[in-house]
Structure formats: C-alpha cells, structure tokens
Amino acid sequence: MSDDLKPANLPTTGAFVRDTTYINDRVVSSLEPGSAPQGDVIGEMTWPVEAGRYRLAAARACPWAHRSVITRRLLGLEDSISLALAGPTHDKNSWTFDLDPGGVDPVLGIERLQQAYFNRIPDYPRGITVPALVDVATTSVVTNGFSKMNTDFVKEWTKLHRPGAPDLLPDEHADEIAEIDARVYPKLNNGVYRTGFAADQGPHEEAFDDVFATLDWLEERLSTRRYLVGDHITAADIRTFTTLVRFDAVYHGHFKANRNKISEMPALWGYLRDLFQTPGFGDTTDFTQIKQHYYIVHHEINPRGVIPKGPDLSGLLTPHGREELGGTPFGDGTAPGPVPTGEEVPREHSAEVGLPAR
C-alpha cells in the first residue's frame, strides 16, 4: 500500500477503489538463516529471518510506509533491517532514490524501486509501492504486503528485537486490535483517499461521512483511555497515528476532509500529541516531504503544484496531559534509543517549523 497512484488508477467517475493486490511473501523464524526461500508461488513463499539480509524501502511521505518505519524503530530492528528512503515525489515509474548521492541507493545500487520489482517479476504490472522489503543480495522485492510485513516484524523477528521492545500485538488484545483495524482502515486510513479521489459528489460525501463518523467514534473512545487498546501502545495506535498526523497538514485541505481539524477535537488532539511526543512517532515524521508528496504528485487534484505554507504544526509539541488517564507508552518495556545516524528528520521538516531558532 502506498500513495503510488498513477493517473490511470484514479476514477474519472464514481468512487475511488484501491488496488490491494500485493506480493505477500512472508519472512519467518522457522527457517534457518542463510537458507533459500521456501515455495514456488510468488506471494506464498517464505523467507528466513536474518539480520542484514533485507532492506526496507520506504518513503517519509507515505502513511503506509510510515507504519513500517515506526514499527522497525520501536522494536529496535534498525541494526537488522537497513532503511532505503525514496524521495517524496515520483514520476509515472514511481519512487526514486533521489535523496541519495547520485540518485542511487547506496546499498541496493538502484535509482528506482521499480528495478527491484522487475528483478523479482519482470514487467511487474501493478503499482510500485512502499513499503517494500528487498533482498539485498538479489536486489529483488520479497514483499510489499505492508500488513503481513509489519505483523512479521512483531511476531517473527523477536530474536532480533531490542531489549525492552514493546509487545505491539499482545495476544490478549489480538481480537480487539483486529476489530479496530477493520473499522479504521477502510473508513479512515483509506477513507481520506476515498474522500479526496472521489470523482463524483455522492462517493465523496459517503466517504466524507465515513471519515468523520470514525473520528467521532475515536474521539469518544479516547476520552476515557490513553491508548486504543490496553494500557500501552499497540499496532492499533501506529495504524491510526499515520493518518491522524497527516490530517491537518494535508487531508483537511488537499482531500477536502474539512468538517473540522484534529486540533479541534480535544481527545484526539491530546492523543495525537501524546503519540507524536513518544520516541518512534514524531521523530520519524517529515512534514515537508509529506506536503511535497501530496501537493506535487497528486496533480489531478492540485494541478499547479503549489504547496501551502501552513498550517502551524508546533502545537504538536505542547503538553497533552494524557498521563492522567493511566498507562505508559511501552508497558513493561522501554523507549527506543536515539534515531540512528543518517535517519534523522531535519528540524526544518518537523513540527518545530515556525518556532524560534535554537
């Protein structure tokens, strides 16, 4: 899943329907490191968990990739899975490594993520999406199925988790997390896209109502509890955060999801500030790249490519008071360490934009 939406993917009439067909290979702990992938059918093969074997191709702009970046950081997998960051804009051939010297990823040695897809499936016919896990030795995509990929990071990569890594998918809350995702994914995560890419008034209004009914439900739920499930951060919070943090900056204006902003909903605004100030969340959020992507790439919506100067996002750094609701971010675990060198979000791309210089 990504924002890699070519013009041909967008409807000329009716509702926006996302292509959800992925390369759903799995990376599992039951295979010995160094072993070859098991299976013959792409999308059903299994690969071994192995430090250094894979590179996570992501983009700061994309909410789906942002989930994987947060999960990797919270679990302390930075030393085991390296990170390739594509730039925020792309052409019809999709994501490029134009942030790197010479426009080439220094580990994979490619200019376009498309090359890694073609190495796996020649003339791959679908969107070249992020996140994608790439086998470094063959420079070929293992999987771009973001949901299974993140679940495997949590459940299959446990031997390589950092000490104190939180349990993002606790067994006792598995059903509740799945129920929340079944509502939040179609009506909010993808709902903002259905709102913004609808080609007719009726589908736009239907999606609009879905988005704000879900936000109202979350507002009520979070008025009495610090996190969506249990007493610490879980995958449910990560999945919700990446949409909420983009809402006021992009979705409210660009996607016409404008009944109100998140900053105008007390519980959600406090919840968003709480998560944003938690290591792994705000320190992986790049507002400059987010705005560049949506306002430049989606030229069907914003044909002149003008990026709005606002809004002021420094409110994300203000006190939230959510500690009074109980719970702690990492439960019995601990916070991740500093952001690895080379993966830092520049201050001028963060919520500190507009604050006095330090």
mmCIF file of C-alpha atoms in Angstrom:
data_model
loop_
_atom_site.group_PDB
_atom_site.id
_atom_site.type_symbol
_atom_site.label_atom_id
_atom_site.label_comp_id
_atom_site.label_asym_id
_atom_site.label_seq_id
_atom_site.Cartn_x
_atom_site.Cartn_y
_atom_site.Cartn_z
ATOM 1 C CA MET A 1 0.000 0.000 0.000
ATOM 2 C CA SER A 2 1.303 3.403 -0.848
ATOM 3 C CA ASP A 3 0.456 6.738 -2.355
ATOM 4 C CA ASP A 4 1.858 5.459 -5.650
ATOM 5 C CA LEU A 5 -1.292 6.263 -7.605
ATOM 6 C CA LYS A 6 -0.775 6.700 -11.320
ATOM 7 C CA PRO A 7 -3.360 8.786 -13.194
ATOM 8 C CA ALA A 8 -4.791 5.612 -14.710
ATOM 9 C CA ASN A 9 -5.581 4.345 -11.211
ATOM 10 C CA LEU A 10 -7.829 7.294 -10.412
ATOM 11 C CA PRO A 11 -11.517 7.186 -11.328
ATOM 12 C CA THR A 12 -12.978 9.539 -13.899
ATOM 13 C CA THR A 13 -16.420 8.876 -12.469
ATOM 14 C CA GLY A 14 -17.669 7.378 -9.228
ATOM 15 C CA ALA A 15 -15.722 6.169 -6.217
ATOM 16 C CA PHE A 16 -12.023 5.556 -5.725
ATOM 17 C CA VAL A 17 -11.191 1.853 -5.247
ATOM 18 C CA ARG A 18 -7.677 0.980 -4.104
ATOM 19 C CA ASP A 19 -5.767 -1.928 -5.630
ATOM 20 C CA THR A 20 -4.918 -4.166 -2.671
ATOM 21 C CA THR A 21 -3.103 -6.949 -4.526
ATOM 22 C CA TYR A 22 0.411 -7.390 -3.151
ATOM 23 C CA ILE A 23 3.414 -9.700 -3.208
ATOM 24 C CA ASN A 24 2.562 -11.364 0.085
ATOM 25 C CA ASP A 25 5.653 -13.490 0.725
ATOM 26 C CA ARG A 26 6.453 -13.960 4.415
ATOM 27 C CA VAL A 27 9.653 -13.680 6.442
ATOM 28 C CA VAL A 28 9.547 -16.273 9.227
ATOM 29 C CA SER A 29 11.656 -17.503 12.118
ATOM 30 C CA SER A 30 11.135 -21.214 11.413
ATOM 31 C CA LEU A 31 13.676 -21.241 8.556
ATOM 32 C CA GLU A 32 17.410 -21.275 9.179
ATOM 33 C CA PRO A 33 19.261 -18.018 8.403
ATOM 34 C CA GLY A 34 21.025 -18.307 5.063
ATOM 35 C CA SER A 35 18.514 -20.762 3.646
ATOM 36 C CA ALA A 36 16.805 -20.241 0.314
ATOM 37 C CA PRO A 37 13.182 -19.118 0.166
ATOM 38 C CA GLN A 38 10.700 -21.970 0.509
ATOM 39 C CA GLY A 39 7.881 -22.443 -2.003
ATOM 40 C CA ASP A 40 7.317 -21.947 -5.700
ATOM 41 C CA VAL A 41 4.473 -19.438 -5.904
ATOM 42 C CA ILE A 42 5.301 -15.747 -5.515
ATOM 43 C CA GLY A 43 3.031 -14.364 -2.865
ATOM 44 C CA GLU A 44 3.061 -17.611 -0.904
ATOM 45 C CA MET A 45 6.805 -18.155 -0.408
ATOM 46 C CA THR A 46 8.559 -17.954 2.966
ATOM 47 C CA TRP A 47 11.970 -16.419 3.621
ATOM 48 C CA PRO A 48 14.174 -16.744 6.734
ATOM 49 C CA VAL A 49 14.588 -14.063 9.373
ATOM 50 C CA GLU A 50 18.189 -12.955 9.016
ATOM 51 C CA ALA A 51 19.987 -9.823 10.176
ATOM 52 C CA GLY A 52 21.394 -7.791 7.307
ATOM 53 C CA ARG A 53 19.684 -9.774 4.561
ATOM 54 C CA TYR A 54 16.867 -7.323 3.829
ATOM 55 C CA ARG A 55 16.479 -3.595 3.228
ATOM 56 C CA LEU A 56 13.226 -1.784 3.962
ATOM 57 C CA ALA A 57 12.361 0.535 1.081
ATOM 58 C CA ALA A 58 10.144 3.323 2.385
ATOM 59 C CA ALA A 59 9.250 6.973 1.881
ATOM 60 C CA ARG A 60 8.679 9.514 4.649
ATOM 61 C CA ALA A 61 5.672 10.850 2.746
ATOM 62 C CA CYS A 62 3.669 7.627 2.639
ATOM 63 C CA PRO A 63 1.475 6.721 5.645
ATOM 64 C CA TRP A 64 1.641 3.002 4.856
ATOM 65 C CA ALA A 65 5.438 3.042 4.758
ATOM 66 C CA HIS A 66 5.481 5.226 7.881
ATOM 67 C CA ARG A 67 3.824 2.366 9.790
ATOM 68 C CA SER A 68 6.723 0.064 8.947
ATOM 69 C CA VAL A 69 9.328 2.697 9.845
ATOM 70 C CA ILE A 70 7.702 3.258 13.263
ATOM 71 C CA THR A 71 7.377 -0.477 13.911
ATOM 72 C CA ARG A 72 11.019 -1.086 12.965
ATOM 73 C CA ARG A 73 12.155 1.684 15.301
ATOM 74 C CA LEU A 74 10.019 0.687 18.287
ATOM 75 C CA LEU A 75 11.223 -2.915 18.033
ATOM 76 C CA GLY A 76 14.869 -1.916 17.615
ATOM 77 C CA LEU A 77 15.311 -3.609 14.253
ATOM 78 C CA GLU A 78 17.433 -0.798 12.777
ATOM 79 C CA ASP A 79 20.641 -2.851 13.004
ATOM 80 C CA SER A 80 18.971 -5.899 11.459
ATOM 81 C CA ILE A 81 16.950 -4.282 8.643
ATOM 82 C CA SER A 82 18.536 -1.321 6.882
ATOM 83 C CA LEU A 83 16.433 1.548 5.571
ATOM 84 C CA ALA A 84 16.279 2.882 2.000
ATOM 85 C CA LEU A 85 14.402 6.176 1.792
ATOM 86 C CA ALA A 86 12.926 7.287 -1.506
ATOM 87 C CA GLY A 87 12.214 10.942 -2.152
ATOM 88 C CA PRO A 88 8.754 12.435 -1.625
ATOM 89 C CA THR A 89 7.856 12.875 -5.303
ATOM 90 C CA HIS A 90 7.920 10.483 -8.212
ATOM 91 C CA ASP A 91 7.009 10.173 -11.871
ATOM 92 C CA LYS A 92 4.917 7.543 -13.665
ATOM 93 C CA ASN A 93 7.611 4.953 -12.937
ATOM 94 C CA SER A 94 7.240 5.638 -9.226
ATOM 95 C CA TRP A 95 9.596 6.041 -6.306
ATOM 96 C CA THR A 96 13.212 7.092 -6.891
ATOM 97 C CA PHE A 97 16.216 7.340 -4.578
ATOM 98 C CA ASP A 98 16.858 10.963 -5.451
ATOM 99 C CA LEU A 99 17.745 11.846 -1.836
ATOM 100 C CA ASP A 100 20.940 9.779 -2.091
ATOM 101 C CA PRO A 101 24.191 10.979 -3.709
ATOM 102 C CA GLY A 102 23.944 10.485 -7.453
ATOM 103 C CA GLY A 103 20.312 9.443 -7.098
ATOM 104 C CA VAL A 104 21.344 5.829 -6.339
ATOM 105 C CA ASP A 105 20.549 3.850 -3.209
ATOM 106 C CA PRO A 106 23.968 3.157 -1.655
ATOM 107 C CA VAL A 107 23.165 -0.431 -0.680
ATOM 108 C CA LEU A 108 20.892 -1.661 -3.463
ATOM 109 C CA GLY A 109 22.705 0.276 -6.187
ATOM 110 C CA ILE A 110 19.479 1.198 -7.994
ATOM 111 C CA GLU A 111 17.889 4.501 -8.963
ATOM 112 C CA ARG A 112 14.267 3.355 -8.900
ATOM 113 C CA LEU A 113 12.421 0.968 -6.631
ATOM 114 C CA GLN A 114 10.817 -0.283 -9.830
ATOM 115 C CA GLN A 115 14.095 -2.059 -10.637
ATOM 116 C CA ALA A 116 13.775 -4.255 -7.525
ATOM 117 C CA TYR A 117 10.226 -5.176 -8.516
ATOM 118 C CA PHE A 118 11.309 -6.060 -12.057
ATOM 119 C CA ASN A 119 14.145 -8.180 -10.672
ATOM 120 C CA ARG A 120 11.508 -10.275 -8.923
ATOM 121 C CA ILE A 121 8.731 -10.123 -11.530
ATOM 122 C CA PRO A 122 9.782 -8.854 -14.974
ATOM 123 C CA ASP A 123 7.439 -6.111 -16.201
ATOM 124 C CA TYR A 124 5.614 -6.131 -12.866
ATOM 125 C CA PRO A 125 2.143 -4.850 -13.866
ATOM 126 C CA ARG A 126 0.939 -3.176 -10.666
ATOM 127 C CA GLY A 127 1.909 -0.069 -8.748
ATOM 128 C CA ILE A 128 5.466 0.136 -7.428
ATOM 129 C CA THR A 129 4.513 0.620 -3.793
ATOM 130 C CA VAL A 130 6.210 1.335 -0.497
ATOM 131 C CA PRO A 131 6.881 -0.161 1.946
ATOM 132 C CA ALA A 132 8.725 -2.990 0.269
ATOM 133 C CA LEU A 133 11.172 -5.418 1.816
ATOM 134 C CA VAL A 134 14.045 -6.085 -0.597
ATOM 135 C CA ASP A 135 16.504 -8.990 -0.608
ATOM 136 C CA VAL A 136 19.860 -7.201 -0.748
ATOM 137 C CA ALA A 137 21.845 -9.991 -2.446
ATOM 138 C CA THR A 138 19.476 -10.253 -5.415
ATOM 139 C CA THR A 139 18.089 -6.682 -5.279
ATOM 140 C CA SER A 140 14.595 -8.117 -5.628
ATOM 141 C CA VAL A 141 11.403 -7.437 -3.715
ATOM 142 C CA VAL A 142 10.450 -10.039 -1.121
ATOM 143 C CA THR A 143 7.118 -8.499 -0.143
ATOM 144 C CA ASN A 144 5.174 -5.271 -0.374
ATOM 145 C CA GLY A 145 2.287 -6.607 1.707
ATOM 146 C CA PHE A 146 2.578 -3.986 4.443
ATOM 147 C CA SER A 147 0.154 -5.621 6.896
ATOM 148 C CA LYS A 148 1.791 -9.063 6.937
ATOM 149 C CA MET A 149 5.228 -7.462 6.807
ATOM 150 C CA ASN A 150 4.596 -5.466 9.980
ATOM 151 C CA THR A 151 2.995 -8.436 11.713
ATOM 152 C CA ASP A 152 6.086 -10.490 10.905
ATOM 153 C CA PHE A 153 8.323 -7.732 12.305
ATOM 154 C CA VAL A 154 6.419 -8.141 15.585
ATOM 155 C CA LYS A 155 5.886 -11.894 15.704
ATOM 156 C CA GLU A 156 8.705 -13.470 13.663
ATOM 157 C CA TRP A 157 11.687 -11.173 14.302
ATOM 158 C CA THR A 158 11.536 -11.488 18.107
ATOM 159 C CA LYS A 159 15.105 -12.856 18.486
ATOM 160 C CA LEU A 160 16.390 -9.637 16.944
ATOM 161 C CA HIS A 161 14.184 -7.239 18.899
ATOM 162 C CA ARG A 162 15.968 -4.833 21.213
ATOM 163 C CA PRO A 163 15.807 -5.464 24.974
ATOM 164 C CA GLY A 164 12.707 -3.704 26.264
ATOM 165 C CA ALA A 165 10.858 -3.754 22.929
ATOM 166 C CA PRO A 166 7.095 -3.372 23.494
ATOM 167 C CA ASP A 167 4.622 -6.076 22.508
ATOM 168 C CA LEU A 168 2.746 -4.324 19.710
ATOM 169 C CA LEU A 169 0.387 -7.255 19.105
ATOM 170 C CA PRO A 170 -0.355 -8.723 22.545
ATOM 171 C CA ASP A 171 -2.253 -11.993 22.254
ATOM 172 C CA GLU A 172 -4.832 -10.953 24.830
ATOM 173 C CA HIS A 173 -5.838 -7.982 22.689
ATOM 174 C CA ALA A 174 -5.479 -9.562 19.240
ATOM 175 C CA ASP A 175 -9.210 -9.708 18.529
ATOM 176 C CA GLU A 176 -9.809 -6.143 19.688
ATOM 177 C CA ILE A 177 -6.912 -4.813 17.580
ATOM 178 C CA ALA A 178 -8.304 -6.649 14.546
ATOM 179 C CA GLU A 179 -11.784 -5.225 15.165
ATOM 180 C CA ILE A 180 -10.431 -1.672 15.401
ATOM 181 C CA ASP A 181 -8.373 -2.101 12.231
ATOM 182 C CA ALA A 182 -11.406 -3.473 10.383
ATOM 183 C CA ARG A 183 -13.110 -0.143 11.076
ATOM 184 C CA VAL A 184 -10.214 2.316 10.952
ATOM 185 C CA TYR A 185 -8.581 1.009 7.765
ATOM 186 C CA PRO A 186 -11.494 1.305 5.295
ATOM 187 C CA LYS A 187 -13.243 4.295 6.845
ATOM 188 C CA LEU A 188 -10.312 6.456 7.982
ATOM 189 C CA ASN A 189 -6.908 5.306 6.658
ATOM 190 C CA ASN A 190 -8.311 4.695 3.183
ATOM 191 C CA GLY A 191 -11.388 6.827 3.821
ATOM 192 C CA VAL A 192 -9.437 10.060 3.390
ATOM 193 C CA TYR A 193 -8.298 8.821 -0.027
ATOM 194 C CA ARG A 194 -11.848 7.868 -0.959
ATOM 195 C CA THR A 195 -12.859 11.392 0.063
ATOM 196 C CA GLY A 196 -10.126 13.148 -1.898
ATOM 197 C CA PHE A 197 -10.063 10.983 -5.029
ATOM 198 C CA ALA A 198 -13.818 10.587 -5.499
ATOM 199 C CA ALA A 199 -14.807 11.712 -8.982
ATOM 200 C CA ASP A 200 -18.473 12.364 -8.174
ATOM 201 C CA GLN A 201 -20.287 14.183 -5.386
ATOM 202 C CA GLY A 202 -22.091 11.151 -3.977
ATOM 203 C CA PRO A 203 -18.991 8.972 -3.383
ATOM 204 C CA HIS A 204 -17.163 11.985 -1.929
ATOM 205 C CA GLU A 205 -19.927 12.652 0.583
ATOM 206 C CA GLU A 206 -20.235 8.974 1.511
ATOM 207 C CA ALA A 207 -16.501 8.749 2.185
ATOM 208 C CA PHE A 208 -16.530 12.101 3.994
ATOM 209 C CA ASP A 209 -19.234 10.821 6.348
ATOM 210 C CA ASP A 210 -17.257 7.606 6.947
ATOM 211 C CA VAL A 211 -14.147 9.591 7.886
ATOM 212 C CA PHE A 212 -15.867 11.829 10.403
ATOM 213 C CA ALA A 213 -18.076 9.113 11.880
ATOM 214 C CA THR A 214 -14.856 7.185 12.573
ATOM 215 C CA LEU A 215 -13.132 10.248 14.032
ATOM 216 C CA ASP A 216 -16.155 10.853 16.284
ATOM 217 C CA TRP A 217 -16.011 7.225 17.433
ATOM 218 C CA LEU A 218 -12.294 7.526 18.167
ATOM 219 C CA GLU A 219 -12.869 10.819 19.996
ATOM 220 C CA GLU A 220 -15.371 9.142 22.308
ATOM 221 C CA ARG A 221 -13.200 6.052 22.829
ATOM 222 C CA LEU A 222 -10.091 8.072 23.625
ATOM 223 C CA SER A 223 -11.814 10.454 26.025
ATOM 224 C CA THR A 224 -11.501 7.862 28.811
ATOM 225 C CA ARG A 225 -8.430 5.843 27.800
ATOM 226 C CA ARG A 226 -4.900 6.804 26.853
ATOM 227 C CA TYR A 227 -4.423 4.230 24.078
ATOM 228 C CA LEU A 228 -6.802 2.449 21.749
ATOM 229 C CA VAL A 229 -6.255 -0.985 23.302
ATOM 230 C CA GLY A 230 -4.909 -1.907 26.732
ATOM 231 C CA ASP A 231 -2.565 0.330 28.700
ATOM 232 C CA HIS A 232 0.325 0.808 26.260
ATOM 233 C CA ILE A 233 0.998 1.449 22.581
ATOM 234 C CA THR A 234 -0.014 -1.312 20.181
ATOM 235 C CA ALA A 235 -0.208 -1.735 16.411
ATOM 236 C CA ALA A 236 -3.679 -0.172 16.559
ATOM 237 C CA ASP A 237 -2.141 3.135 17.655
ATOM 238 C CA ILE A 238 0.524 3.018 14.942
ATOM 239 C CA ARG A 239 -2.085 2.366 12.252
ATOM 240 C CA THR A 240 -4.202 5.275 13.423
ATOM 241 C CA PHE A 241 -1.343 7.719 14.062
ATOM 242 C CA THR A 242 -0.046 7.833 10.498
ATOM 243 C CA THR A 243 -3.404 9.130 9.258
ATOM 244 C CA LEU A 244 -4.051 11.497 12.167
ATOM 245 C CA VAL A 245 -0.631 13.150 11.909
ATOM 246 C CA ARG A 246 -1.231 13.950 8.216
ATOM 247 C CA PHE A 247 -4.795 15.121 8.674
ATOM 248 C CA ASP A 248 -4.470 18.828 9.458
ATOM 249 C CA ALA A 249 -1.421 19.264 7.201
ATOM 250 C CA VAL A 250 -2.840 17.531 4.137
ATOM 251 C CA TYR A 251 -6.167 15.702 4.300
ATOM 252 C CA HIS A 252 -8.236 18.593 5.678
ATOM 253 C CA GLY A 253 -7.439 20.818 2.679
ATOM 254 C CA HIS A 254 -5.995 18.698 -0.112
ATOM 255 C CA PHE A 255 -8.516 15.846 0.267
ATOM 256 C CA LYS A 256 -11.436 18.131 1.234
ATOM 257 C CA ALA A 257 -11.956 16.279 4.539
ATOM 258 C CA ASN A 258 -12.804 19.613 6.127
ATOM 259 C CA ARG A 259 -15.624 19.280 8.644
ATOM 260 C CA ASN A 260 -13.021 20.037 11.267
ATOM 261 C CA LYS A 261 -9.345 19.538 12.061
ATOM 262 C CA ILE A 262 -7.897 17.032 14.525
ATOM 263 C CA SER A 263 -6.678 20.016 16.573
ATOM 264 C CA GLU A 264 -10.354 20.886 17.119
ATOM 265 C CA MET A 265 -11.213 17.510 18.699
ATOM 266 C CA PRO A 266 -9.969 17.555 22.323
ATOM 267 C CA ALA A 267 -9.389 13.847 22.973
ATOM 268 C CA LEU A 268 -7.938 13.095 19.546
ATOM 269 C CA TRP A 269 -5.726 16.177 19.653
ATOM 270 C CA GLY A 270 -4.364 15.155 23.044
ATOM 271 C CA TYR A 271 -3.887 11.569 21.850
ATOM 272 C CA LEU A 272 -2.056 12.718 18.727
ATOM 273 C CA ARG A 273 0.248 14.993 20.725
ATOM 274 C CA ASP A 274 0.919 12.169 23.191
ATOM 275 C CA LEU A 275 1.966 9.781 20.420
ATOM 276 C CA PHE A 276 3.860 12.448 18.483
ATOM 277 C CA GLN A 277 5.998 13.185 21.544
ATOM 278 C CA THR A 278 6.739 9.474 22.055
ATOM 279 C CA PRO A 279 10.061 8.249 20.572
ATOM 280 C CA GLY A 280 9.405 6.473 17.296
ATOM 281 C CA PHE A 281 6.473 8.615 16.214
ATOM 282 C CA GLY A 282 7.269 12.315 15.896
ATOM 283 C CA ASP A 283 10.946 11.656 15.244
ATOM 284 C CA THR A 284 10.026 9.672 12.106
ATOM 285 C CA THR A 285 7.542 12.270 10.771
ATOM 286 C CA ASP A 286 8.712 14.593 7.990
ATOM 287 C CA PHE A 287 6.055 17.234 7.288
ATOM 288 C CA THR A 288 7.985 18.844 4.449
ATOM 289 C CA GLN A 289 8.153 15.599 2.500
ATOM 290 C CA ILE A 290 4.535 14.773 3.353
ATOM 291 C CA LYS A 291 3.295 18.064 1.913
ATOM 292 C CA GLN A 292 5.586 17.863 -1.109
ATOM 293 C CA HIS A 293 4.274 14.432 -1.983
ATOM 294 C CA TYR A 294 0.563 15.121 -1.777
ATOM 295 C CA TYR A 295 0.550 18.583 -3.300
ATOM 296 C CA ILE A 296 3.010 17.837 -6.137
ATOM 297 C CA VAL A 297 2.333 14.206 -7.087
ATOM 298 C CA HIS A 298 -1.468 14.425 -6.973
ATOM 299 C CA HIS A 299 -1.610 16.860 -9.856
ATOM 300 C CA GLU A 300 -5.166 15.785 -10.753
ATOM 301 C CA ILE A 301 -6.244 17.455 -7.503
ATOM 302 C CA ASN A 302 -3.644 20.236 -7.365
ATOM 303 C CA PRO A 303 -2.605 20.861 -10.987
ATOM 304 C CA ARG A 304 -0.379 23.867 -10.275
ATOM 305 C CA GLY A 305 1.662 22.016 -7.662
ATOM 306 C CA VAL A 306 1.582 24.882 -5.166
ATOM 307 C CA ILE A 307 2.416 23.695 -1.639
ATOM 308 C CA PRO A 308 0.628 25.604 1.140
ATOM 309 C CA LYS A 309 2.894 27.355 3.602
ATOM 310 C CA GLY A 310 0.773 26.350 6.612
ATOM 311 C CA PRO A 311 -0.546 25.125 8.864
ATOM 312 C CA ASP A 312 1.461 25.820 12.010
ATOM 313 C CA LEU A 313 2.125 22.371 13.472
ATOM 314 C CA SER A 314 4.107 23.419 16.537
ATOM 315 C CA GLY A 315 1.061 22.668 18.700
ATOM 316 C CA LEU A 316 2.014 19.008 18.430
ATOM 317 C CA LEU A 317 4.820 19.753 20.879
ATOM 318 C CA THR A 318 2.608 21.288 23.593
ATOM 319 C CA PRO A 319 1.729 19.436 26.841
ATOM 320 C CA HIS A 320 -1.075 16.896 26.407
ATOM 321 C CA GLY A 321 -1.903 15.766 29.961
ATOM 322 C CA ARG A 322 -2.806 12.264 28.826
ATOM 323 C CA GLU A 323 -0.743 10.692 31.630
ATOM 324 C CA GLU A 324 -3.732 11.276 33.907
ATOM 325 C CA LEU A 325 -5.613 8.524 32.046
ATOM 326 C CA GLY A 326 -3.054 5.921 33.170
ATOM 327 C CA GLY A 327 -0.885 3.574 31.182
ATOM 328 C CA THR A 328 2.628 4.060 29.879
ATOM 329 C CA PRO A 329 3.834 4.148 26.270
ATOM 330 C CA PHE A 330 5.846 0.923 26.354
ATOM 331 C CA GLY A 331 4.231 -1.057 29.162
ATOM 332 C CA ASP A 332 6.900 -3.187 30.835
ATOM 333 C CA GLY A 333 9.353 -2.232 28.088
ATOM 334 C CA THR A 334 11.454 0.835 27.441
ATOM 335 C CA ALA A 335 11.728 3.613 24.890
ATOM 336 C CA PRO A 336 13.907 3.096 21.814
ATOM 337 C CA GLY A 337 17.286 4.808 21.751
ATOM 338 C CA PRO A 338 18.301 7.770 19.611
ATOM 339 C CA VAL A 339 17.407 7.820 15.939
ATOM 340 C CA PRO A 340 20.260 6.134 14.023
ATOM 341 C CA THR A 341 22.738 8.449 12.361
ATOM 342 C CA GLY A 342 21.591 9.260 8.855
ATOM 343 C CA GLU A 343 17.922 8.577 9.581
ATOM 344 C CA GLU A 344 17.151 11.817 11.422
ATOM 345 C CA VAL A 345 14.310 14.046 10.228
ATOM 346 C CA PRO A 346 15.711 17.571 9.716
ATOM 347 C CA ARG A 347 14.430 20.069 12.279
ATOM 348 C CA GLU A 348 13.173 22.324 9.498
ATOM 349 C CA HIS A 349 10.943 19.435 8.319
ATOM 350 C CA SER A 350 9.434 18.789 11.739
ATOM 351 C CA ALA A 351 6.674 20.263 13.888
ATOM 352 C CA GLU A 352 9.248 22.764 15.168
ATOM 353 C CA VAL A 353 8.923 24.751 11.939
ATOM 354 C CA GLY A 354 7.922 28.281 12.895
ATOM 355 C CA LEU A 355 9.439 28.112 16.363
ATOM 356 C CA PRO A 356 12.302 30.410 17.340
ATOM 357 C CA ALA A 357 15.713 29.121 16.250
ATOM 358 C CA ARG A 358 17.665 27.262 18.934
#
